[in-house]
Short mmCIF file of N, CA and C in Angstrom, two decimals:
data_model
loop_
_atom_site.label_atom_id
_atom_site.label_comp_id
_atom_site.label_asym_id
_atom_site.label_seq_id
_atom_site.Cartn_x
_atom_site.Cartn_y
_atom_site.Cartn_z
N MET N 22 37.57 18.91 -27.46
CA MET N 22 36.77 20.05 -27.29
C MET N 22 35.52 19.92 -26.95
N TRP N 23 34.61 20.80 -26.03
CA TRP N 23 33.57 20.95 -25.71
C TRP N 23 32.40 20.93 -26.50
N ILE N 24 31.19 20.25 -26.44
CA ILE N 24 30.19 20.44 -27.25
C ILE N 24 29.26 21.03 -26.64
N SER N 25 28.73 22.30 -27.41
CA SER N 25 27.59 23.25 -26.47
C SER N 25 26.30 22.60 -26.32
N PRO N 26 25.30 23.04 -25.29
CA PRO N 26 24.09 22.30 -24.99
C PRO N 26 23.02 22.32 -26.43
N GLN N 27 23.24 23.44 -26.90
CA GLN N 27 22.71 23.62 -28.46
C GLN N 27 22.91 22.30 -29.13
N GLN N 28 24.23 22.31 -29.35
CA GLN N 28 24.76 21.28 -30.29
C GLN N 28 24.23 19.77 -29.80
N ALA N 29 24.34 19.58 -28.61
CA ALA N 29 24.05 18.14 -27.87
C ALA N 29 22.34 17.98 -28.05
N GLY N 30 21.70 19.19 -28.18
CA GLY N 30 20.25 18.75 -28.20
C GLY N 30 19.49 18.87 -27.03
N VAL N 31 20.27 19.38 -25.67
CA VAL N 31 19.92 19.30 -24.61
C VAL N 31 18.99 20.59 -24.33
N GLU N 32 19.40 21.53 -25.31
CA GLU N 32 18.49 23.01 -24.74
C GLU N 32 17.11 22.51 -25.48
N GLU N 33 16.96 21.73 -26.45
CA GLU N 33 15.78 21.34 -27.08
C GLU N 33 14.98 20.58 -26.23
N LEU N 34 15.42 19.56 -25.56
CA LEU N 34 15.09 18.31 -24.58
C LEU N 34 14.54 19.32 -23.27
N VAL N 35 15.17 20.24 -22.80
CA VAL N 35 14.59 20.78 -21.58
C VAL N 35 13.43 21.84 -22.19
N GLN N 36 13.32 22.69 -22.99
CA GLN N 36 12.42 23.33 -23.59
C GLN N 36 11.09 22.29 -23.85
N ASN N 37 11.37 21.15 -24.29
CA ASN N 37 10.13 20.26 -24.47
C ASN N 37 9.71 19.47 -23.11
N LEU N 38 10.61 19.33 -22.46
CA LEU N 38 10.07 19.00 -21.07
C LEU N 38 9.43 19.98 -19.99
N ALA N 39 9.80 21.36 -20.15
CA ALA N 39 9.24 22.37 -19.46
C ALA N 39 7.54 22.55 -20.31
N LEU N 40 7.78 22.29 -21.70
CA LEU N 40 6.26 22.40 -22.12
C LEU N 40 5.21 21.58 -21.83
N TRP N 41 5.85 20.16 -21.68
CA TRP N 41 5.04 19.01 -21.14
C TRP N 41 4.61 19.49 -19.50
N LEU N 42 5.37 19.84 -18.48
CA LEU N 42 5.25 20.06 -17.38
C LEU N 42 4.16 21.05 -17.34
N LYS N 43 4.33 22.39 -18.08
CA LYS N 43 3.39 23.42 -18.49
C LYS N 43 1.80 22.96 -18.56
N LEU N 44 1.89 21.93 -19.48
CA LEU N 44 0.68 21.26 -20.08
C LEU N 44 -0.09 20.46 -18.94
N ALA N 45 0.99 19.65 -17.99
CA ALA N 45 0.49 18.89 -16.70
C ALA N 45 -0.07 19.91 -15.63
N VAL N 46 0.76 20.97 -15.26
CA VAL N 46 -0.03 21.92 -14.33
C VAL N 46 -1.04 22.60 -14.99
N GLU N 47 -1.15 23.12 -16.16
CA GLU N 47 -2.40 23.44 -16.70
C GLU N 47 -3.60 22.49 -16.48
N ALA N 48 -3.43 21.33 -16.55
CA ALA N 48 -4.25 20.07 -16.69
C ALA N 48 -4.80 20.11 -15.09
N CYS N 49 -3.79 20.13 -14.25
CA CYS N 49 -4.24 20.11 -12.66
C CYS N 49 -4.77 21.20 -12.29
N GLY N 50 -4.83 22.31 -12.97
CA GLY N 50 -5.61 23.74 -12.60
C GLY N 50 -7.19 23.67 -12.92
N ALA N 51 -6.69 22.81 -14.21
CA ALA N 51 -8.55 22.75 -14.80
C ALA N 51 -9.29 21.35 -13.87
N LEU N 52 -8.50 20.28 -13.66
CA LEU N 52 -8.93 19.22 -12.67
C LEU N 52 -9.31 20.05 -11.37
N ALA N 53 -8.76 20.97 -10.65
CA ALA N 53 -9.00 21.57 -9.19
C ALA N 53 -10.39 22.24 -9.70
N ILE N 54 -10.72 22.82 -10.49
CA ILE N 54 -11.82 23.44 -10.93
C ILE N 54 -12.98 22.77 -10.86
N ALA N 55 -12.59 21.49 -11.74
CA ALA N 55 -13.92 20.71 -11.91
C ALA N 55 -13.94 19.83 -10.65
N ALA N 56 -12.95 19.48 -9.57
CA ALA N 56 -13.20 18.99 -8.81
C ALA N 56 -14.18 19.78 -7.56
N GLY N 57 -13.90 21.03 -7.89
CA GLY N 57 -14.53 21.93 -6.67
C GLY N 57 -15.97 22.02 -7.42
N VAL N 58 -16.07 22.21 -8.54
CA VAL N 58 -17.74 21.97 -9.23
C VAL N 58 -18.39 20.94 -8.64
N LEU N 59 -17.55 19.68 -8.96
CA LEU N 59 -18.38 18.62 -8.50
C LEU N 59 -18.57 18.41 -7.16
N LEU N 60 -17.77 18.85 -6.41
CA LEU N 60 -18.12 18.86 -4.89
C LEU N 60 -18.88 19.74 -4.28
N VAL N 61 -18.86 21.11 -4.74
CA VAL N 61 -20.17 21.79 -4.33
C VAL N 61 -21.21 21.34 -5.02
N ALA N 62 -21.45 20.89 -6.17
CA ALA N 62 -22.79 20.53 -6.76
C ALA N 62 -23.20 19.32 -6.20
N GLY N 63 -22.34 18.39 -5.77
CA GLY N 63 -22.78 17.36 -5.02
C GLY N 63 -23.26 17.66 -3.54
N ARG N 64 -22.71 18.46 -2.91
CA ARG N 64 -23.12 18.97 -1.20
C ARG N 64 -24.53 19.42 -1.46
N TRP N 65 -24.30 20.47 -2.70
CA TRP N 65 -25.72 21.35 -2.73
C TRP N 65 -26.90 20.27 -3.08
N LEU N 66 -26.75 19.24 -3.83
CA LEU N 66 -27.68 18.25 -4.28
C LEU N 66 -28.25 17.45 -3.14
N ARG N 67 -27.21 16.97 -2.55
CA ARG N 67 -27.28 16.27 -1.00
C ARG N 67 -28.21 17.24 -0.41
N GLN N 68 -27.96 18.32 0.00
CA GLN N 68 -28.68 19.15 0.98
C GLN N 68 -30.23 19.62 0.76
N THR N 69 -30.46 19.48 -0.81
CA THR N 69 -31.65 19.91 -1.48
C THR N 69 -32.54 18.53 -1.23
N LEU N 70 -31.79 17.61 -1.78
CA LEU N 70 -32.87 16.16 -1.63
C LEU N 70 -33.07 15.55 -0.20
N ALA N 71 -32.29 16.07 0.60
CA ALA N 71 -32.51 15.94 2.32
C ALA N 71 -33.64 16.98 2.64
N GLY N 72 -33.93 18.15 2.21
CA GLY N 72 -35.06 18.70 2.36
C GLY N 72 -34.24 19.89 3.32
N GLN N 73 -32.90 20.26 3.61
CA GLN N 73 -32.17 21.24 4.26
C GLN N 73 -31.95 22.53 3.55
N PRO N 74 -32.34 23.52 4.28
CA PRO N 74 -31.83 24.91 3.01
C PRO N 74 -30.13 24.92 2.78
N SER N 75 -29.98 25.16 1.91
CA SER N 75 -28.54 25.20 1.27
C SER N 75 -27.77 26.35 1.86
N ASP N 76 -26.89 25.81 2.39
CA ASP N 76 -25.70 26.91 3.10
C ASP N 76 -24.77 27.48 1.98
N TYR N 77 -25.38 28.46 1.49
CA TYR N 77 -24.67 29.31 0.28
C TYR N 77 -23.43 29.81 0.64
N ASN N 78 -22.97 30.20 1.69
CA ASN N 78 -21.69 30.83 2.08
C ASN N 78 -21.06 29.57 2.13
N ARG N 79 -21.09 28.64 2.60
CA ARG N 79 -20.39 27.84 3.04
C ARG N 79 -19.83 26.98 1.69
N LEU N 80 -20.96 26.54 0.74
CA LEU N 80 -20.82 26.13 -0.66
C LEU N 80 -19.86 27.02 -1.32
N ARG N 81 -20.30 28.48 -1.48
CA ARG N 81 -19.45 29.47 -2.00
C ARG N 81 -17.54 29.35 -1.54
N LEU N 82 -17.56 29.06 -0.36
CA LEU N 82 -16.56 29.45 0.11
C LEU N 82 -15.40 28.07 0.02
N THR N 83 -16.52 27.09 -0.05
CA THR N 83 -15.82 25.65 -0.27
C THR N 83 -15.24 25.87 -2.14
N PHE N 84 -15.90 26.33 -2.81
CA PHE N 84 -15.36 26.30 -4.08
C PHE N 84 -14.46 27.57 -4.45
N ALA N 85 -14.31 28.46 -3.47
CA ALA N 85 -13.30 29.63 -3.86
C ALA N 85 -11.92 29.09 -3.19
N ARG N 86 -12.03 27.97 -2.46
CA ARG N 86 -10.76 27.44 -2.16
C ARG N 86 -10.02 26.61 -3.55
N PHE N 87 -11.10 25.96 -4.13
CA PHE N 87 -10.70 25.39 -5.38
C PHE N 87 -10.09 26.24 -6.35
N LEU N 88 -10.91 27.43 -6.40
CA LEU N 88 -10.60 28.70 -7.32
C LEU N 88 -9.02 28.93 -7.13
N ALA N 89 -8.93 29.29 -5.78
CA ALA N 89 -7.53 29.77 -5.53
C ALA N 89 -6.53 28.82 -5.72
N LEU N 90 -6.69 27.84 -5.46
CA LEU N 90 -5.44 26.50 -5.87
C LEU N 90 -5.48 26.45 -7.69
N ALA N 91 -6.46 26.39 -8.37
CA ALA N 91 -6.77 26.67 -9.88
C ALA N 91 -5.50 27.87 -10.22
N LEU N 92 -6.07 29.12 -9.45
CA LEU N 92 -5.28 30.43 -9.97
C LEU N 92 -3.79 30.18 -9.80
N GLU N 93 -3.43 29.34 -8.53
CA GLU N 93 -1.89 29.11 -8.26
C GLU N 93 -1.36 28.45 -9.00
N LEU N 94 -1.93 27.30 -9.87
CA LEU N 94 -1.48 26.32 -10.78
C LEU N 94 -1.46 26.81 -12.23
N GLN N 95 -2.35 27.77 -12.49
CA GLN N 95 -2.39 28.54 -13.69
C GLN N 95 -1.26 29.31 -14.05
N LEU N 96 -0.87 30.15 -12.69
CA LEU N 96 -0.04 31.05 -12.82
C LEU N 96 1.56 30.36 -12.94
N ALA N 97 1.40 29.24 -12.20
CA ALA N 97 2.85 28.42 -12.27
C ALA N 97 2.98 27.68 -13.76
N ALA N 98 1.82 27.68 -14.51
CA ALA N 98 1.81 27.09 -15.87
C ALA N 98 2.73 28.58 -16.65
N ASP N 99 2.11 29.26 -16.49
CA ASP N 99 2.22 30.60 -17.21
C ASP N 99 3.76 31.18 -16.95
N ILE N 100 4.11 30.93 -15.36
CA ILE N 100 5.60 30.88 -15.65
C ILE N 100 6.52 30.06 -16.25
N LEU N 101 6.11 28.72 -16.16
CA LEU N 101 6.34 27.61 -16.90
C LEU N 101 6.94 27.97 -18.27
N SER N 102 5.76 28.43 -19.35
CA SER N 102 5.78 28.78 -20.71
C SER N 102 6.94 29.87 -20.82
N THR N 103 7.12 30.82 -19.96
CA THR N 103 8.02 32.16 -20.37
C THR N 103 9.50 31.80 -19.73
N ALA N 104 9.47 30.60 -19.00
CA ALA N 104 10.93 30.25 -18.40
C ALA N 104 11.71 29.96 -19.86
N VAL N 105 11.01 29.52 -20.80
CA VAL N 105 11.60 28.77 -21.74
C VAL N 105 11.82 29.54 -23.05
N ALA N 106 12.77 30.32 -23.26
CA ALA N 106 13.10 31.35 -24.22
C ALA N 106 11.98 32.22 -24.61
N PRO N 107 11.93 33.33 -23.60
CA PRO N 107 11.04 34.27 -23.35
C PRO N 107 11.30 35.46 -24.39
N SER N 108 10.39 35.69 -24.76
CA SER N 108 10.12 37.41 -25.70
C SER N 108 9.64 38.49 -24.75
N TRP N 109 10.27 39.38 -24.95
CA TRP N 109 9.74 40.67 -24.12
C TRP N 109 8.15 40.74 -24.03
N ASP N 110 7.93 40.61 -24.93
CA ASP N 110 6.32 40.28 -25.12
C ASP N 110 5.71 39.02 -24.21
N GLN N 111 6.16 38.21 -24.21
CA GLN N 111 5.59 37.02 -23.26
C GLN N 111 6.10 37.26 -21.98
N ILE N 112 6.93 37.98 -21.35
CA ILE N 112 7.39 38.69 -20.40
C ILE N 112 6.49 39.69 -19.65
N GLY N 113 6.11 40.47 -20.82
CA GLY N 113 4.92 41.49 -20.22
C GLY N 113 3.45 40.68 -20.17
N LYS N 114 3.39 40.08 -20.82
CA LYS N 114 2.11 39.48 -20.71
C LYS N 114 1.86 38.64 -19.47
N LEU N 115 3.16 37.86 -19.06
CA LEU N 115 3.43 37.12 -17.90
C LEU N 115 3.00 38.13 -16.54
N GLY N 116 3.82 39.27 -16.82
CA GLY N 116 3.49 40.48 -15.68
C GLY N 116 2.17 40.52 -15.74
N ALA N 117 1.18 40.90 -16.55
CA ALA N 117 0.11 41.34 -16.17
C ALA N 117 -0.79 40.34 -16.01
N ILE N 118 -0.58 38.81 -15.93
CA ILE N 118 -1.48 37.83 -16.06
C ILE N 118 -1.06 37.54 -14.53
N ALA N 119 0.45 37.57 -14.31
CA ALA N 119 0.54 37.44 -12.69
C ALA N 119 -0.14 38.55 -11.55
N VAL N 120 0.02 39.60 -12.19
CA VAL N 120 -0.76 40.72 -11.14
C VAL N 120 -2.31 40.62 -10.87
N LEU N 121 -2.72 40.09 -12.17
CA LEU N 121 -4.09 39.77 -12.39
C LEU N 121 -4.36 38.58 -11.24
N ARG N 122 -3.97 37.68 -11.51
CA ARG N 122 -4.07 36.44 -10.77
C ARG N 122 -3.85 36.35 -9.31
N THR N 123 -2.78 37.09 -9.03
CA THR N 123 -2.23 37.50 -8.02
C THR N 123 -3.24 38.08 -6.71
N ALA N 124 -3.57 39.14 -7.42
CA ALA N 124 -4.81 40.08 -7.11
C ALA N 124 -6.22 39.18 -6.69
N LEU N 125 -6.31 38.30 -7.51
CA LEU N 125 -7.79 37.56 -7.59
C LEU N 125 -7.51 36.67 -6.29
N ASN N 126 -6.21 35.97 -6.49
CA ASN N 126 -6.04 35.23 -5.40
C ASN N 126 -6.23 35.88 -4.05
N TYR N 127 -5.30 36.85 -3.83
CA TYR N 127 -5.29 37.78 -2.75
C TYR N 127 -6.65 37.88 -2.02
N PHE N 128 -7.71 38.58 -2.97
CA PHE N 128 -9.01 38.93 -2.41
C PHE N 128 -9.97 37.65 -2.29
N LEU N 129 -9.82 36.53 -2.93
CA LEU N 129 -10.31 35.18 -2.40
C LEU N 129 -9.89 34.85 -1.34
N ALA N 130 -8.51 34.56 -0.96
CA ALA N 130 -7.80 34.54 0.30
C ALA N 130 -8.43 35.17 1.83
N ARG N 131 -8.51 36.39 1.37
CA ARG N 131 -8.92 37.45 2.46
C ARG N 131 -10.42 37.40 2.62
N GLU N 132 -11.24 37.12 1.68
CA GLU N 132 -12.70 36.82 1.76
C GLU N 132 -12.94 35.56 2.90
N ILE N 133 -12.16 34.24 2.22
CA ILE N 133 -12.49 33.02 3.00
C ILE N 133 -11.98 33.43 4.45
N ARG N 134 -10.71 34.00 4.49
CA ARG N 134 -10.48 34.25 6.18
C ARG N 134 -11.41 35.05 6.86
N GLU N 135 -11.95 36.21 6.07
CA GLU N 135 -12.91 36.74 6.95
C GLU N 135 -14.33 35.96 6.93
N ALA N 136 -14.82 35.17 6.13
CA ALA N 136 -15.81 34.42 6.48
C ALA N 136 -15.36 33.36 7.27
N GLU N 137 -14.60 32.80 7.19
CA GLU N 137 -14.10 31.69 8.43
C GLU N 137 -13.97 32.32 9.93
N ALA N 138 -13.39 33.70 9.72
CA ALA N 138 -13.32 34.44 11.16
C ALA N 138 -14.66 34.78 11.55
N GLY N 139 -15.64 35.20 10.87
CA GLY N 139 -17.26 35.38 11.25
C GLY N 139 -18.10 34.25 11.41
N SER N 140 -17.46 32.94 11.12
CA SER N 140 -18.24 31.77 11.48
C SER N 140 -17.75 31.14 12.76
N LEU N 141 -16.76 31.72 13.39
CA LEU N 141 -15.91 31.06 14.50
C LEU N 141 -17.07 31.59 15.86
N PRO N 142 -17.33 30.75 16.89
CA PRO N 142 -17.83 30.98 18.05
C PRO N 142 -17.21 32.29 18.57
N ALA N 143 -17.93 33.20 19.28
CA ALA N 143 -17.27 34.20 20.01
C ALA N 143 -16.35 33.67 21.49
N ALA N 144 -15.36 34.66 21.16
CA ALA N 144 -14.18 34.35 22.22
C ALA N 144 -14.99 34.26 23.35
N GLY N 145 -14.48 32.98 24.44
CA GLY N 145 -15.00 32.77 25.54
C GLY N 145 -16.35 32.11 25.54
N ALA N 146 -16.61 31.45 24.45
CA ALA N 146 -17.94 30.75 24.50
C ALA N 146 -17.43 29.38 24.40
N PRO N 147 -18.41 28.57 24.84
CA PRO N 147 -18.04 27.03 24.64
C PRO N 147 -17.88 26.62 23.31
N GLY N 148 -16.31 25.87 23.30
CA GLY N 148 -15.95 25.27 21.94
C GLY N 148 -15.57 26.50 21.03
N ALA N 149 -15.12 27.56 21.98
CA ALA N 149 -14.38 29.04 21.08
C ALA N 149 -12.99 28.45 20.32
N SER N 150 -12.67 27.48 21.02
CA SER N 150 -10.96 27.32 20.64
C SER N 150 -11.14 26.41 19.29
N ARG N 151 -12.23 25.98 19.07
CA ARG N 151 -12.30 24.72 17.92
C ARG N 151 -12.73 25.54 16.64
N ARG N 152 -12.17 25.45 15.38
CA ARG N 152 -12.64 25.79 14.03
C ARG N 152 -13.40 24.92 13.73
N ARG N 153 -14.54 25.81 13.02
CA ARG N 153 -15.56 24.91 12.15
C ARG N 153 -15.27 24.46 11.07
N ALA N 154 -14.92 23.21 10.55
CA ALA N 154 -14.27 22.68 9.21
C ALA N 154 -15.21 22.96 8.14
#
């Protein structure tokens, strides 16, 4: 006679593992934001102490990259939370959150691309084949 996954406790084990993984992914998203804040604050402080004018756009775009990564991680955590015994309410909330986070990420990525394209040297100019970091 076969034993069901529920009787063997496998279903509960998988649910617990998914919840732990969700927590780890959420923590990574929070750490990405914290790392971005620390990096941008450090660069701004270094520029200010050196008497250089702050390059606001470069600092903002650097932080935007960290935010985009954090949005991806938070969306992944939301997907994990609904992967385990989802209700229709949870699926609806995930759908709304996914649309909002995907839209935010799209516009962040587009702004980053446009800003990088604007910072590239004109075509044919010396160094035009190199991208600024």
